[in-house]
Every structure is written in C-alpha cells, then in structure tokens.
Amino acid sequence: MLKIEPRGYESKFWRYASPVLALLLTGATSGLIFAAMGRPPGLTVYTFLIAPLLQQDGFEALVVKAAPLIMMGVGLSLAYRANVWNIGTDGQFTLGAICGGGMALAFPDAPAWAIFPAMIVAGAIGGMLNGGLVAWLRIRFNANEILTSLMFAYITQYLLVYLVTGPWRDPQGFGFPQTALFSDDALAPKLIEDTNVHIGVVLAPLIAIALWFMLEKTLLGYQFRVLGQATRAARFAGFSENRLVWIAMLISGGLAGLAGMLEATGTLGQLTTTLSPGYGFTAIIVAFLGRLNPLGVIPAGLLLALTYLGGDAAQINLGLPNAVTGIFQGILLFYLLGCDILLLNRFRWASTQAPTRAKAAQ
Amino acid sequence: MTALLVAFLVSTIAAATPLLLAATGELVVEKVGVLNLGVEGMMLAGAIAAFATANETGVTSLGVVAALVAGIALALLFAVVSLTLQANQTATGLALTIFGRGFSALVGAGYVGIPAPTLPKIHIPLLSDIPVLGPVVFGHDILVYLSLAILAVVAWCIRSTHLGLILRAVGDSHDAAHALGYPVVPIRYAAVAFGGALAGLAGAYMSLAYTPLWAQDMTAGRGWVAVALVTFSAWRPFWLLIGAWFFGALMYLSLYVQALGVAVPSALLSALPYIGTVIVLVLISRDARRIRLHRPAMLGRPFQSRA
C-alpha cells in the first residue's frame, strides 16, 4: 500500500520542485479534459499557454495583465503569512478604481502633475478603506475576515454598478453603462508609445521587491512570519496580533486598490460595470504559486496572466469558452496545495504487515 | 393584503431553500471538524449538472440526481487534497470554489438562455386549496419539503443518536476519537461527501426551481451566505432554519422593493442581502466566548494518525 511517511525535516528540493510538479500535472490534466471534450489536447494546450506569447504584442499584453495580479498577489502573500485570510481583494480592487476614477471624473481639467498622483493616493486609500473595515470588524467584533471581505466584494460591485448606471453615467454615452472617458492627463503614463504598457508594469515588481525586503529583513516582517507559523510563540514574544492584522489588511487592501485604479486608468480609460475579470480569486492562486514569497509572486503573476490570454486565444482560435481559464486555475491551485505534502512527507510503498522496528519505537 | 402576505411567505421559503440545503450540509462537515469553503463551487456545479441533464433528458428528477453526483464528486476532490494530502483547508476550499465556477461556466456555455423543465409544485387536493395556509405550507415543490426533512433528520441524528456522538467526537477531539478506534479520516470523507451532495441539491434547486435557467455564477454568493449561516447558527440546526428564513426574507424584500419602483436604486437594493450578512456576522461574532463554546474544537485542523 502507498503510505505517507513524515520526513522529519523540510525538503529543500521539493520546496522549489513542488510548484513545477503542480504545473506539469495541471498541464497534463487539462490536456485530458480537452481530450474528453473532443479537442486535440496538444494543440489546445499549445494555444492556451504558448501561442499567446508568440503573437504580435504578446509580451506587452502579458506584462500589462500581470501587473495587477502581482500587486494583489504580493499583498496577499503578506496577509496569508500572518493567517489573515483576505479573499475579497476584488472588492478592494473595485473600490480603488472607484475612488481613483472618481477623482479623474471630478477634476477633468486638473493639471497632469497633480491629477495622476492624486488618483494614485485615492486608489490606494479606497482599497485601504475596504481592507481596513474588514480588519476593524475582525479585531473589534471577532467577525471572520474570509466572509466579510468576500461580502464586501459583492457590495462594492453593486456600488460600482450603481455609480456607473446612475450618477456617474456618461450623459453623451448613448445610455451605455459607462462613465465619461478620463482626461488624457488622468491616464496612467505609458512606458512604451502606442501600447498599453503603463507605469504599473514597473511599479508591480518594485513593490514586490520592497515587500520582500520588509518580510525577510525587518523586525516587522519577522513578526509576520512568527505569527503565521507559531501563533502562541508570537503571543509569548509580545507581538501585537491586532497590529499585524491591521497592517496585513491595509497593505493587501491598499495594493489591490492601487491595482484597480491602474486597471481603470491604464487599460480602460473609464469606469464600466465589469472592471475585474475575477482577479480577486486569481490573485489567491498567484500568492500560493509564488510560495507566499513576494519575489516568487512575480513569475507566478506572469504565469496566471498567461492563463487569461490563453483563455482569450482558445476562444478566438478554437471556439472554446474562455471559462477554460477558470478550470485551469482551479486545477492548478488544487495541485499546488496537494503537492506540498512532499515538503514534509514522502510516499513509500509499505506492506500492510507489522510496522518496522524504527517506526514501532517512535 | 392577504395576497401580499402569501406572496411574501411563499417567496421567502423559496429563497431560503437553497441556503438551508447548503448550510445543512456545511453544518455536518464542520461538525466533524472540517471547514469546506467550496460550497459556492459545489452549488454551481450542481446547478449546471441539474440544468444540463434536465435539459437533455427532459426529466427533472434525473437532473436532481446529476446534481447530487456533481456535488459529491467535487466534495471528494476537496477531501483528497485536504484530508489525505493534508493541505490547508481554507485554501483548498477556495480552490474548489474557483474550480466549480470554471467548470460550471465551461459546461454551461452552451446552455445560456435556453429554458429547461421546472420542478413541479406539489398539489394536494383540499389541503393546497386552503386560503393562505394552502399555498404557504402545501404548495411548494419536493425539494422544499426535502430540505426541511433533511434538516430535521440531521438535527435528530447529531443530538440523539450514536452516530451523532461519533461525529461530534471526531470534530471535537480527533485524537480521542482515533484512540477509541473510530476511523477519523473516512468519517470526515463521508461527512464532506454528504455536504457536497446537499450543496449539489441546493444548486439543483437554483437552476430547476428558483430561477429555472442557467446563467454564469447564478448562485451569486449564496454558497458563502450558507457558510456564514453555519457560524450564525453557532452549529445548532434549529437556528440554521431561522437564519435561512431571515436571509430568504431579505432576498425577497430586496427584489420586491425594486419591483415597487421605490426611489432607491436597484443596484443598491441588490447589495442588501450581502450587507445583511456582514451585519449579522458582526452581531453574532461579537460574543467570542459563545462562538468558542459551540465551535467544533478541531475545525480546520488536519488529522494525522501517529500509528
């Protein structure tokens, strides 16, 4: 019988190999699913994961898609380290876009040097407001942050729909549910002319590096790691759990807000009723694929961004619904979590007979 | 006035049914110490399985069976990763929700905007014709009665049977249950599968009775509300019913007020049930001691036998 046996130590090899194994298994499983749907598995996986990169501007599209995922994933990797389960980053993303976009709509004639920095601040504050509310409810009222953060995601989505179809609707928009276009000065500065590559593309990895430094090299980061791994030890050491919950929710919320604001001003140029194609849940996978390490989040964000492009490519080229992206992401997270058993355990063929002496002695 | 009251009560019970089914399943899962946050995903899988099957065969009962199978299948996926491979239950539940959403959207892509057969309403001669009482008590479809019957059986089972004692032992102290010789992991598998079956049923109710059509993400967070309900009830079945009816009423009212054409924008009214969930959670959780008293002590903790 196949037995799971504790190693007694953490395997360095599997620490890095387990996400790779998970990816390979995900590729194989989705190939099987495509085959079951009557599609050639090789071609479909190719269309899904490789073809988008070979297209013209494929790389630009990838980094633009990855920027918000990296920002949100970095914040989540910090929060999850401290066992703060913020799963409503979609809501924080949306409120950031509402606040940042609202700023652009309120001051259409503001000069360029003032408006965009103000929007950055507004976007981050919007996300922090949402995240801070969740932190406050958990600390003050003991309310589970998983449920409250997710409920706020629904609430802010309805707030967005209300604003975009109501008071903020563009009067010249022929009744479409969208706001007026932001002024040119309110758009995220472009790094490359005539593409969507905006400032967020460099901001995201810089934020990841900064948070990596904070987590690995500062006392605050040490407190985060201890709280997540040994809650009791953190209490004995006198670390304030409440303070860390506040910081985790404010940072992860603020980064999601910033991502939302950049998405609105960098790629859309206005607010519409659908801002986030499920980034909130995808960012969770990004955080786990990056091993809850801000530096690991950078390649993880790029890979998950690829699944969005792949979903679009599969829809256009193969006529598959782009929901394929969701399945692929779900399978990937399952495998990621499952493969981690190899970190502390190994599989062994063991007879069902009497245990060996070494085991009996334990 | 009477007509209004009847409409209110009938719609409240209907809106409460998927919440009650899913929450009853999750209650059993949490009683054995497992936190499955994939209810939303299992509901969506159940909804599309029921809809697609009923649509292809024209038989609603086959749709219900398909929903059960889909719910159990997804639940077992969760069980393998979180119970056998001992992954973090919170994260695995999220994976299940993400997978269920993707799976249902993929299968459902060909079923958007087509009608399907609806679960028939039961009509009992005489009884169903009593004014007020008739439509409110005797005029629903079979799943409404089934949801109440399952809740009653689960309540009785947990409270007064040997099986219930074992379930509670596994959830409150898996080491003690293991020492007594109870197979902790298989019992948890069974409970998780039961939870999946009921979440699947809840999905079937959504797509075959409540809004008989398929739309992507049609459960709209009800799976999460069901998880919240279990906390709200402090793991006591009777309070689950009260909570489900409360949220059912809230959902009906947010629709009803919209239909009245009140000046409040409809998007804001639609947010009402979610705001209500937050408020109720806050009120309930405020008393941390009470929650600790009732919560299964092993909730979310992996079990590894040291045999």
Coordinates of C-alpha atoms in Angstrom, one line a residue, chain A residues 137-138 141-148 151, chain B residues 19-20 22-31 34-37 39 222-244 246-247 276-296 299-300:
Chain A
L137 CA -14.6 44.1 12.1
R138 CA -12.3 41.2 12.8
F141 CA -16.1 42.2 16.7
N142 CA -14.3 39.0 16.0
A143 CA -16.0 38.7 12.6
N144 CA -14.4 36.2 10.3
E145 CA -12.5 38.1 7.6
I146 CA -13.0 35.4 5.0
L147 CA -16.7 36.0 4.9
T148 CA -16.7 39.8 5.5
M151 CA -19.3 40.1 1.2
Chain B
L19 CA -29.4 28.4 1.7
L20 CA -30.9 25.9 4.0
A22 CA -26.2 24.1 1.5
A23 CA -25.9 25.2 5.1
T24 CA -27.2 21.9 6.5
G25 CA -24.5 20.1 4.5
E26 CA -21.8 22.5 5.7
L27 CA -23.1 22.1 9.3
V28 CA -22.4 18.4 9.2
V29 CA -19.0 19.0 7.6
E30 CA -18.0 21.5 10.2
K31 CA -19.4 19.2 13.0
V34 CA -13.6 20.2 8.5
L35 CA -14.1 23.7 7.0
N36 CA -15.1 23.4 3.4
L37 CA -15.2 26.8 1.8
V39 CA -19.8 25.4 -1.1
R222 CA -25.4 32.1 -1.8
G223 CA -22.8 29.4 -1.0
W224 CA -20.9 31.9 1.1
V225 CA -24.0 33.1 2.8
A226 CA -24.6 29.4 3.7
V227 CA -21.2 29.2 5.2
A228 CA -21.9 32.4 7.2
L229 CA -25.3 30.9 8.3
V230 CA -23.5 28.0 10.0
T231 CA -21.4 30.4 12.1
F232 CA -24.6 32.4 12.7
S233 CA -26.4 29.3 14.0
A234 CA -23.5 28.5 16.3
W235 CA -23.6 25.0 14.8
R236 CA -27.2 24.4 16.0
P237 CA -29.6 23.1 13.3
F238 CA -32.7 24.9 14.5
W239 CA -31.0 28.3 14.3
L240 CA -30.0 27.4 10.7
L241 CA -33.6 27.4 9.8
I242 CA -34.2 30.8 11.4
G243 CA -31.2 32.2 9.7
A244 CA -32.2 30.8 6.3
F246 CA -34.2 35.6 7.6
F247 CA -32.0 35.8 4.6
G276 CA -27.2 42.0 6.0
T277 CA -24.8 39.1 6.1
V278 CA -22.0 41.3 7.3
I279 CA -24.2 42.9 10.0
V280 CA -25.5 39.6 11.2
L281 CA -22.0 38.1 11.3
V282 CA -20.7 41.1 13.3
L283 CA -23.6 40.8 15.8
I284 CA -23.1 37.1 16.2
S285 CA -19.3 37.0 16.4
R286 CA -19.2 39.9 18.9
D287 CA -19.5 37.4 21.7
A288 CA -16.3 35.5 21.1
R289 CA -16.8 33.2 24.1
R290 CA -20.1 31.9 22.8
I291 CA -18.6 31.1 19.5
R292 CA -15.7 29.3 21.1
L293 CA -18.1 27.3 23.3
H294 CA -20.1 25.9 20.3
R295 CA -17.5 25.7 17.6
P296 CA -16.2 22.2 16.9
L299 CA -12.5 22.9 13.0
G300 CA -9.9 23.3 10.2

